[in-house]
Coordinates of C-alpha atoms and ligand atoms in Angstrom, one line a residue:
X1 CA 0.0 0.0 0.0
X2 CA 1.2 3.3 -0.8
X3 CA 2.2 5.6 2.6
X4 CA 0.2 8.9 3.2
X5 CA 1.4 11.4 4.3
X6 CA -1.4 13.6 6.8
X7 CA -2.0 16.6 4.7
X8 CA -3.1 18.7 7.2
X9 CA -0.5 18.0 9.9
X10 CA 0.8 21.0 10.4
X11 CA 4.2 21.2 12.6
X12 CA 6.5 23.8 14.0
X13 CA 9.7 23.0 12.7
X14 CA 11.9 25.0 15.8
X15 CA 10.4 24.7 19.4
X16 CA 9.2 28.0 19.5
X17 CA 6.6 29.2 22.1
X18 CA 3.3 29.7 20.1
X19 CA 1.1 32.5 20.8
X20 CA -2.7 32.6 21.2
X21 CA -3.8 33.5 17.4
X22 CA -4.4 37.5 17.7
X23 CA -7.4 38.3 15.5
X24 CA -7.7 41.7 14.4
X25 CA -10.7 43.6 12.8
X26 CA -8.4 44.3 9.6
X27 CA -10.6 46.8 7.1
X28 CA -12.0 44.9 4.4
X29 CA -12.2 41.6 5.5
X30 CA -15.2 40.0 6.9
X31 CA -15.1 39.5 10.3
X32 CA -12.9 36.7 12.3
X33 CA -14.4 33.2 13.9
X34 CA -11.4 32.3 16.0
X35 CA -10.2 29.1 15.7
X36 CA -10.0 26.4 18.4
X37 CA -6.6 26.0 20.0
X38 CA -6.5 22.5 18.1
X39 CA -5.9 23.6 14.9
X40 CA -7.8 23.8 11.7
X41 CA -10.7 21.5 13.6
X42 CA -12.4 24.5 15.0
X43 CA -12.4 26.0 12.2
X44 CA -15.8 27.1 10.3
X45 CA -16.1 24.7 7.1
X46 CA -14.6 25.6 4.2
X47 CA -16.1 26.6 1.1
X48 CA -16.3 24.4 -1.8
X49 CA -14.2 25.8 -4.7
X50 CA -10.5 25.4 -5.5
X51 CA -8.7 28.7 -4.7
X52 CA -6.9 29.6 -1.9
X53 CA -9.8 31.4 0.2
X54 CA -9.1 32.4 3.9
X55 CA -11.6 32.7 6.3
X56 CA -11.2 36.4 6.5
X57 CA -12.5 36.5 2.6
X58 CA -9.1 36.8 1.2
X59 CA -8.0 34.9 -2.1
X60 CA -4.4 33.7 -2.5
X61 CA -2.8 34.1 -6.2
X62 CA 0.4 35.0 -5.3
X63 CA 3.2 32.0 -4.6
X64 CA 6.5 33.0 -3.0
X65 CA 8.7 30.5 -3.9
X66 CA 12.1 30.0 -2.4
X67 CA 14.7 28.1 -4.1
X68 CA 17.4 27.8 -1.8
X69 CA 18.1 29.5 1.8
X70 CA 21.6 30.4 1.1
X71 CA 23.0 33.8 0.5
X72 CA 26.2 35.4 -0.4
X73 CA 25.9 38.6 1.6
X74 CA 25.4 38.7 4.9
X75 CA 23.0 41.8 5.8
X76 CA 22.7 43.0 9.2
X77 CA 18.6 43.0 9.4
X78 CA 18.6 39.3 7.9
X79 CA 21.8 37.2 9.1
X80 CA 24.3 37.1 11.4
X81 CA 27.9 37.5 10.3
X82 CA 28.5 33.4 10.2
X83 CA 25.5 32.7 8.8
X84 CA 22.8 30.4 9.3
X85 CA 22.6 26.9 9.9
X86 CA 21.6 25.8 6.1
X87 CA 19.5 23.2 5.6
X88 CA 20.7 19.9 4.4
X89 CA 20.9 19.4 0.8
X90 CA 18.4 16.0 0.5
X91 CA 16.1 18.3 2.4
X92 CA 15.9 21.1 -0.4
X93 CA 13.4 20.9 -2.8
X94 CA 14.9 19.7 -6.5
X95 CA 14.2 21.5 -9.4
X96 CA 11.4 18.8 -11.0
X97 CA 9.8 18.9 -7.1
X98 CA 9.8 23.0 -7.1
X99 CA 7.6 22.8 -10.8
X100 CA 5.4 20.4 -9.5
X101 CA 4.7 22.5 -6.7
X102 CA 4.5 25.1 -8.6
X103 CA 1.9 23.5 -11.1
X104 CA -0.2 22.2 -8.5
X105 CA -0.3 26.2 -7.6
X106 CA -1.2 27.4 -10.8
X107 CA -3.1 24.5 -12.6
X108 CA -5.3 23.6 -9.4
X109 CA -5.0 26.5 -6.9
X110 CA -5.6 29.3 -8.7
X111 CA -2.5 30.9 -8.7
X112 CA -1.3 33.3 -11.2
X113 CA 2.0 35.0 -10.2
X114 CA 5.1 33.0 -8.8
X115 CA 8.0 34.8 -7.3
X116 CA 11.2 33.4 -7.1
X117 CA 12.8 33.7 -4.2
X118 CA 15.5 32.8 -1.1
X119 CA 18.1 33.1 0.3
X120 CA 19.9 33.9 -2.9
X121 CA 17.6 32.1 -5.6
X122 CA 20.9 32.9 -8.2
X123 CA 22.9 30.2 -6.0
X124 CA 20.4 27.6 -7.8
X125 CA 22.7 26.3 -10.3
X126 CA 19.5 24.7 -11.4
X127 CA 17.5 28.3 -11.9
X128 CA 17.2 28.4 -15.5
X129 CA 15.5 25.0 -15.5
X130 CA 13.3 25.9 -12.8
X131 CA 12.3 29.3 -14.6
X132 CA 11.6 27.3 -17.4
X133 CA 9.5 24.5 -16.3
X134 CA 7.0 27.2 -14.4
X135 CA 7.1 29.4 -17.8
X136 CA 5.6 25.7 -19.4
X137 CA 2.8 25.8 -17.0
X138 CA -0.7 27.0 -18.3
X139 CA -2.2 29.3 -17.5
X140 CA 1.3 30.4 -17.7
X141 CA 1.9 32.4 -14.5
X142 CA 3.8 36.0 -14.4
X143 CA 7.4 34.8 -13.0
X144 CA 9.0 37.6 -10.6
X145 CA 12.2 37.3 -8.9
X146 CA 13.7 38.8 -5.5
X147 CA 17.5 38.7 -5.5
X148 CA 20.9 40.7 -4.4
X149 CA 22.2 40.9 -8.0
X150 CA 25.4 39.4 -7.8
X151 CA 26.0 37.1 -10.8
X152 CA 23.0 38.0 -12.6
X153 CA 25.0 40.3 -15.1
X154 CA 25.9 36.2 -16.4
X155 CA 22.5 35.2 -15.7
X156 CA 20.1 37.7 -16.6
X157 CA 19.5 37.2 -20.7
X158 CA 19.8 32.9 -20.0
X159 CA 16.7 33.7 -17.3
X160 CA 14.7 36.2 -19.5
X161 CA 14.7 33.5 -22.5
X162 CA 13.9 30.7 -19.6
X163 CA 10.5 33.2 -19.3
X164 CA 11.6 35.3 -16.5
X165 CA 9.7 38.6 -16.7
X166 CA 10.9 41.1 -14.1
X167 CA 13.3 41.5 -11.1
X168 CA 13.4 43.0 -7.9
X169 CA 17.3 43.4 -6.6
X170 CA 18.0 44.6 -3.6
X171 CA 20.0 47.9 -3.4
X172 CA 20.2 49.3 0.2
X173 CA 23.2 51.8 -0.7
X174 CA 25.1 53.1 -3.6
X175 CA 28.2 53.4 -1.4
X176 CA 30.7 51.1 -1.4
X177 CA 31.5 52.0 2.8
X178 CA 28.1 51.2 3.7
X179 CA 27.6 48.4 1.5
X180 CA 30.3 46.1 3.1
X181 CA 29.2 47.6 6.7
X182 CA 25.3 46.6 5.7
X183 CA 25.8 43.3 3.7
X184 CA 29.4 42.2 5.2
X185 CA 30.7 41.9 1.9
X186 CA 32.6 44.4 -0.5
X187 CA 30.4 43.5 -3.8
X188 CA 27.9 46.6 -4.5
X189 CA 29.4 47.0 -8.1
X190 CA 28.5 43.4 -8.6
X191 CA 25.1 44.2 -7.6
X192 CA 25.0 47.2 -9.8
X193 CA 26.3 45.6 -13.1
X194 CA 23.2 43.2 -12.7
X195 CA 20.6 45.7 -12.0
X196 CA 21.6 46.9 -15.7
X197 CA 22.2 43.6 -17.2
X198 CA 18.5 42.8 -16.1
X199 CA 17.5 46.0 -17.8
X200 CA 19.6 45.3 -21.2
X201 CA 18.0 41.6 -21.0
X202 CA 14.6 43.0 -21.2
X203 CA 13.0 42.2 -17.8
X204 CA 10.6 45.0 -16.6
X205 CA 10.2 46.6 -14.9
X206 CA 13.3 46.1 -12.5
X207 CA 12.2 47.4 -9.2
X208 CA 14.7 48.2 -6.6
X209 CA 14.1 47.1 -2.6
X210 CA 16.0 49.3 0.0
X211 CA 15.5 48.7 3.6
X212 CA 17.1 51.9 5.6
X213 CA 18.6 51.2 9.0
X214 CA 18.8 54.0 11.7
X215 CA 22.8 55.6 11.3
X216 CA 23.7 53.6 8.9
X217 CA 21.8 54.4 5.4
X218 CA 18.8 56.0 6.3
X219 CA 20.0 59.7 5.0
X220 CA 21.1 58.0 1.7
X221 CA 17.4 57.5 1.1
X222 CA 17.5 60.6 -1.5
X223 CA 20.2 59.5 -3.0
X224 CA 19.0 56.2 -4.1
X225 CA 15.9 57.7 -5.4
X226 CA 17.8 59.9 -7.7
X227 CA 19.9 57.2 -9.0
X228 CA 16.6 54.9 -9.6
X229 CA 14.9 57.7 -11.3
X230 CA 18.1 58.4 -13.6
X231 CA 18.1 54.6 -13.8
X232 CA 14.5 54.0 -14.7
X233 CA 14.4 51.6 -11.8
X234 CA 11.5 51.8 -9.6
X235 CA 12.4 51.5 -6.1
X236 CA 10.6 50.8 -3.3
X237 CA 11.6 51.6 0.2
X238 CA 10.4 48.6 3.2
X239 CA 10.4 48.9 6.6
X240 CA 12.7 46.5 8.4
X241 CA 10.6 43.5 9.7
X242 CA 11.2 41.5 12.7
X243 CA 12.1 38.8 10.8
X244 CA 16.1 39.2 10.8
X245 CA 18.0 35.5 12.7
X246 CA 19.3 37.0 15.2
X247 CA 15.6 38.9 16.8
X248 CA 17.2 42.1 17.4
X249 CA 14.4 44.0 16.3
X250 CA 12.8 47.0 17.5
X251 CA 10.2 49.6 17.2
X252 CA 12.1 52.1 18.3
X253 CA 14.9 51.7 15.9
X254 CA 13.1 51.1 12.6
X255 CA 12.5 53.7 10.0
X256 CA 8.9 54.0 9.6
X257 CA 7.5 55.0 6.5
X258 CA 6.7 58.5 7.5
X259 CA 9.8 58.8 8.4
X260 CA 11.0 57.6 4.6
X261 CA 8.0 59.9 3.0
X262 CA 9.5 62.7 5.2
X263 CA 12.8 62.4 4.0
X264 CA 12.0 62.2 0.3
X265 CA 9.8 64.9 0.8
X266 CA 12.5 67.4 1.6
X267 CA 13.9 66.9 -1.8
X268 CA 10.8 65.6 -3.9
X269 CA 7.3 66.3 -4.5
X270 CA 5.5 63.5 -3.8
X271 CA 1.8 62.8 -4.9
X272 CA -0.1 59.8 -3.6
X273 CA -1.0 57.5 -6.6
X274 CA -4.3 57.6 -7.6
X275 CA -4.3 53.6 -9.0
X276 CA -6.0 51.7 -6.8
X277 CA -3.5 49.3 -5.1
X278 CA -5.1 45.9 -4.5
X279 CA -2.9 43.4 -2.9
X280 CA 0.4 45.2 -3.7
X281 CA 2.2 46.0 -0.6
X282 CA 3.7 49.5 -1.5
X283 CA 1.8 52.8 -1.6
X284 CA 2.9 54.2 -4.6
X285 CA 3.8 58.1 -5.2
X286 CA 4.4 59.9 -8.5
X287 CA 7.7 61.4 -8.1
X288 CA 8.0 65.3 -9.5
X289 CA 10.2 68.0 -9.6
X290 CA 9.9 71.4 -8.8
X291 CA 8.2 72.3 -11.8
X292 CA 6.0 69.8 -11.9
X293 CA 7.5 67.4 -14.0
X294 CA 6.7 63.8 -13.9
X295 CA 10.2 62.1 -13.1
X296 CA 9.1 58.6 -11.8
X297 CA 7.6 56.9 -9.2
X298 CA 9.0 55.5 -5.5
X299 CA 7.0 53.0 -3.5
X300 CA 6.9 52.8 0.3
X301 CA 6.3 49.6 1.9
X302 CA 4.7 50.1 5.5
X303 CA 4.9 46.3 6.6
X304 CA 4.8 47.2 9.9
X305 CA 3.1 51.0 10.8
X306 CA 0.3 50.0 8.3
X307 CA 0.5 46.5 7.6
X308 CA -1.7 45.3 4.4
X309 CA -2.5 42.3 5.8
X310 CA -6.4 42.4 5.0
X311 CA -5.3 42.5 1.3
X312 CA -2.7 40.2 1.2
X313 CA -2.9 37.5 -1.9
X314 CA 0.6 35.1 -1.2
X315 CA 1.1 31.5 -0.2
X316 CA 4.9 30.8 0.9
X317 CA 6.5 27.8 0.1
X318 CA 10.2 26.9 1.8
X319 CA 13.1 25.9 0.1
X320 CA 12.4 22.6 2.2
X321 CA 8.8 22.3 0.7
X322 CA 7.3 23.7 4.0
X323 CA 4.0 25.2 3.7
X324 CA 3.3 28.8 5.1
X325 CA 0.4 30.7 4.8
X326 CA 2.0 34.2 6.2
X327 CA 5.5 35.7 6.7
X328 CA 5.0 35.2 10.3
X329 CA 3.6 31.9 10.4
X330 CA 4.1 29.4 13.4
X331 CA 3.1 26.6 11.8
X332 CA 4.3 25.2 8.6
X333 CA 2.4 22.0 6.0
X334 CA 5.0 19.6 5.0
X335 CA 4.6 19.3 0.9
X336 CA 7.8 17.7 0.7
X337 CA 6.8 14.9 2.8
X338 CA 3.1 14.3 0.7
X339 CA 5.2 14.6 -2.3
X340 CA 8.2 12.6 -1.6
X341 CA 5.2 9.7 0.0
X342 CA 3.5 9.8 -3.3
X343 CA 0.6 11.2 -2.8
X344 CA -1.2 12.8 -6.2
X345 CA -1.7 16.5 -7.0
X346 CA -5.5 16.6 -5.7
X347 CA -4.3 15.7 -2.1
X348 CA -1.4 18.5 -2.2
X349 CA -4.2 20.7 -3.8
X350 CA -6.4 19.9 -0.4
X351 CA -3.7 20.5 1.9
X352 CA -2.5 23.4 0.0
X353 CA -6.2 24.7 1.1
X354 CA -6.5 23.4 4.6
X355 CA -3.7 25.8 5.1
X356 CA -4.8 28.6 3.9
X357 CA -7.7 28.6 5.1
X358 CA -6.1 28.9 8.3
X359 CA -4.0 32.0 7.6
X360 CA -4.4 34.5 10.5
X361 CA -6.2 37.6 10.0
X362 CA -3.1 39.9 10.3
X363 CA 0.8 39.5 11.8
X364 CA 0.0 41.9 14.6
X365 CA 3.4 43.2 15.0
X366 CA 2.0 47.2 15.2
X367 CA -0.9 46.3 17.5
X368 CA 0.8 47.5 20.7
X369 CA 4.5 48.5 21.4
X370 CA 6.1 47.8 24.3
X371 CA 7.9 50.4 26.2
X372 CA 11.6 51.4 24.9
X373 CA 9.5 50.5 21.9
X374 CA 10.6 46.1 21.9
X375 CA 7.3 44.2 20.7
X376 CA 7.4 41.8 23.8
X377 CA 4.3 42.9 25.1
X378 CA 2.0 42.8 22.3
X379 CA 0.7 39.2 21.4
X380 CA 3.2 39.3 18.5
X381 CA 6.0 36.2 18.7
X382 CA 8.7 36.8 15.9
X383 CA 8.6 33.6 13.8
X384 CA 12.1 31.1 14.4
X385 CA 12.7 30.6 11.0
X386 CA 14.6 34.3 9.7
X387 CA 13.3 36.2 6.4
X388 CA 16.4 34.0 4.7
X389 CA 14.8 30.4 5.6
X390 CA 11.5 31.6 4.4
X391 CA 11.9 33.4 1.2
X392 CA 11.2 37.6 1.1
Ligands
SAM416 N1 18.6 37.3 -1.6 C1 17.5 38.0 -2.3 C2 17.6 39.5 -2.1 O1 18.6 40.0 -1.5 O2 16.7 40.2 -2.6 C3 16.2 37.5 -1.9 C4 15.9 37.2 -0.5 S1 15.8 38.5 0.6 C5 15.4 37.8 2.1 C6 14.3 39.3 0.0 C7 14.1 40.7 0.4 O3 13.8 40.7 1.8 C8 15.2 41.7 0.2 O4 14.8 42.8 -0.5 C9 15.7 42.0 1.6 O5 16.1 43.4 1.6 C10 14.4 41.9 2.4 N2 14.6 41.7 3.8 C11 15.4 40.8 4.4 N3 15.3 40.9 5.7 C12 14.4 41.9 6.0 C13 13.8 42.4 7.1 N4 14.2 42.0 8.3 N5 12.9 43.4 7.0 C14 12.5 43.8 5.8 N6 13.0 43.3 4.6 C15 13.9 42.4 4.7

């Protein structure tokens, strides 16, 4: 007989203390049933259908997908110095198990947009392969991609004919200094060189992500606008999440997003965008110079001061095949194991929606800060696994 895995056993991988579910009356979202404290059995029932529905009304369509938990930089909000204990290679996903995953996303699930992510998804030697297998899917999903930059002047025109179609590197200074004080390691012209060979190779838009830390970049913000504008990059500034390995986070420390629109403003004029945003996490601003000229547009990501939690469309899948159905998750749904037990598509498909349906109603990290500004007295508990072992 073939073995099962339980597709809706849901595990913490780390012993982490687990906090009461915190459900919040998030705008837009119809209002909470809490759980039981078992699990998905108290749960309402779940519609019939096969999308990704939440019980706060929310439809996932959105897959983060991380290839690999590596990196080659070491940035302060993310990893420590040494690193991270990486996991073991016969626990990664392989290429062929990544598509599948992938498919069962977007031929089943409803999914329509896969990003690529890590860790540094460029350390996949296997990337192109993995591009192109999703590109094969149909509906063929829009394929995105978070990454530092380094190596994808090689990469970038091999990906685009895979069927990558944009980029998002991450570009937190344009100064060599503060580069190798931020990511530990002296390679910003690296990271440069494939912000334009993603350009020349035809994937757009290439959107820039800048976290600012307190003394260290946050008065370069100007200056990295200016060179995105020039550029014809869009860049988007995010607040720095408690999500970095070594839970040194504070309130008090992080640059909010007024303080980032504040900044700007002393050297732009910027105008709220009238688009409506949807599920996209940045509010976006024309960008305009004295005399009114259009000159570009900068996003600001409020993760934290004005989460968008009731709008938010992603399903997260680990490098290791583990299930999340938020950033902040405590829980995780173990796809490798169904998948490497031989269980068929439709059974990932129903755990893929057990999950979800459970997502929380909102990460709660905002909801009350502690004094000297620490997050240990609101309900929020910052998730073991750092931003690298999940996939930004
Ligand atoms: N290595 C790739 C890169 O550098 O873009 C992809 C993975 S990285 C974890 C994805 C994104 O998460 C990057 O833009 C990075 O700046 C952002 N990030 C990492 N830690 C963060 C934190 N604590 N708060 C906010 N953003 C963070």
């Amino acid at each position: 007989m073939r073995a099962r895995a339980d597709p809706v056993r849901r595990r913490p991988i780390y012993p982490v203390p687990v906090a009461a579910p915190v459900f919040l009356p998030l705008p837009g979202t119809r209002p909470a049933q809490a759980p039981s404290a078992t699990g998905d059995h108290g749960f309402p029932p779940r519609p019939a259908g096969d999308a990704l529905v939440d019980r706060f009304g929310r439809v996932a369509a959105d897959l983060r997908l991380s290839v690999t938990d590596r990196c080659n930089l070491r940035c302060t909000y993310c990893m420590p110095a040494e690193g991270v204990d990486w996991l073991a290679r016969d626990d990664l996903l392989t290429a062929a198990e990544l598509v599948r995953l992938a498919g069962v996303a977007v031929t089943a699930l409803g999914v329509r947009h896969v990003r690529l992510t890590g860790g540094e998804p460029l350390l996949r030697r296997d990337l192109v392969d993995i591009v192109a297998g999703i590109a094969a899917l149909q509906p063929r999903p829009r394929i995105a991609m978070t990454t530092n930059g380094l190596g994808l002047a090689r990469s970038a025109a091999d990906l685009a004919a895979a069927g990558l179609d944009r980029v998002n590197v991450s570009l937190d200074t344009l100064r060599p200094d503060t580069f190798r004080a931020l990511a530990r390691r002296d390679r910003l012209d690296q990271t440069l060189a494939g912000l334009a060979a993603a350009a020349s190779a035809g994937l757009a838009p290439v959107k820039v992500n800048a976290v600012l830390m307190r003394g260290v970049n946050d008065e370069q913000a100007p200056e990295l606008l200016r060179f995105c504008l020039a550029a014809g990059y869009e860049l988007r500034f995010i607040e720095q999440m408690p999500l970095d390995a070594g839970h040194g986070w504070t309130r008090a420390t992080m640059i909010t997003a007024a303080e980032i629109h504040d900044r700007l403003s002393r050297e732009f004029s910027l105008v709220a965008d009238e688009e409506p945003r949807g599920s996209a996490p940045a509010e976006r601003f024309a960008v305009r110079s004295v005399d009114g000229r259009l000159q570009g547009r900068v996003g600001i990501v409020a993760s934290v001061t004005a989460s968008f939690c009731g709008a938010c469309d992603r399903t997260r899948l680990t490098a290791d095949g583990q299930l999340r159905s938020c950033l902040f998750s405590h829980t995780e749904t173990d796809l490798r194991a169904m998948l490497r037990s031989g269980v068929d598509d439709a059974e990932i498909a129903e755990a893929w929606r057990a999950t979800m349906w459970a997502k929380p109603a909102g990460h709660g990290i905002d909801d009350e800060v502690g004094a000297g500004g620490g997050i240990a007295s609101s309900g929020f508990v910052q998730p073991d696994r750092p931003m690298s072992a999940i996939g930004g």
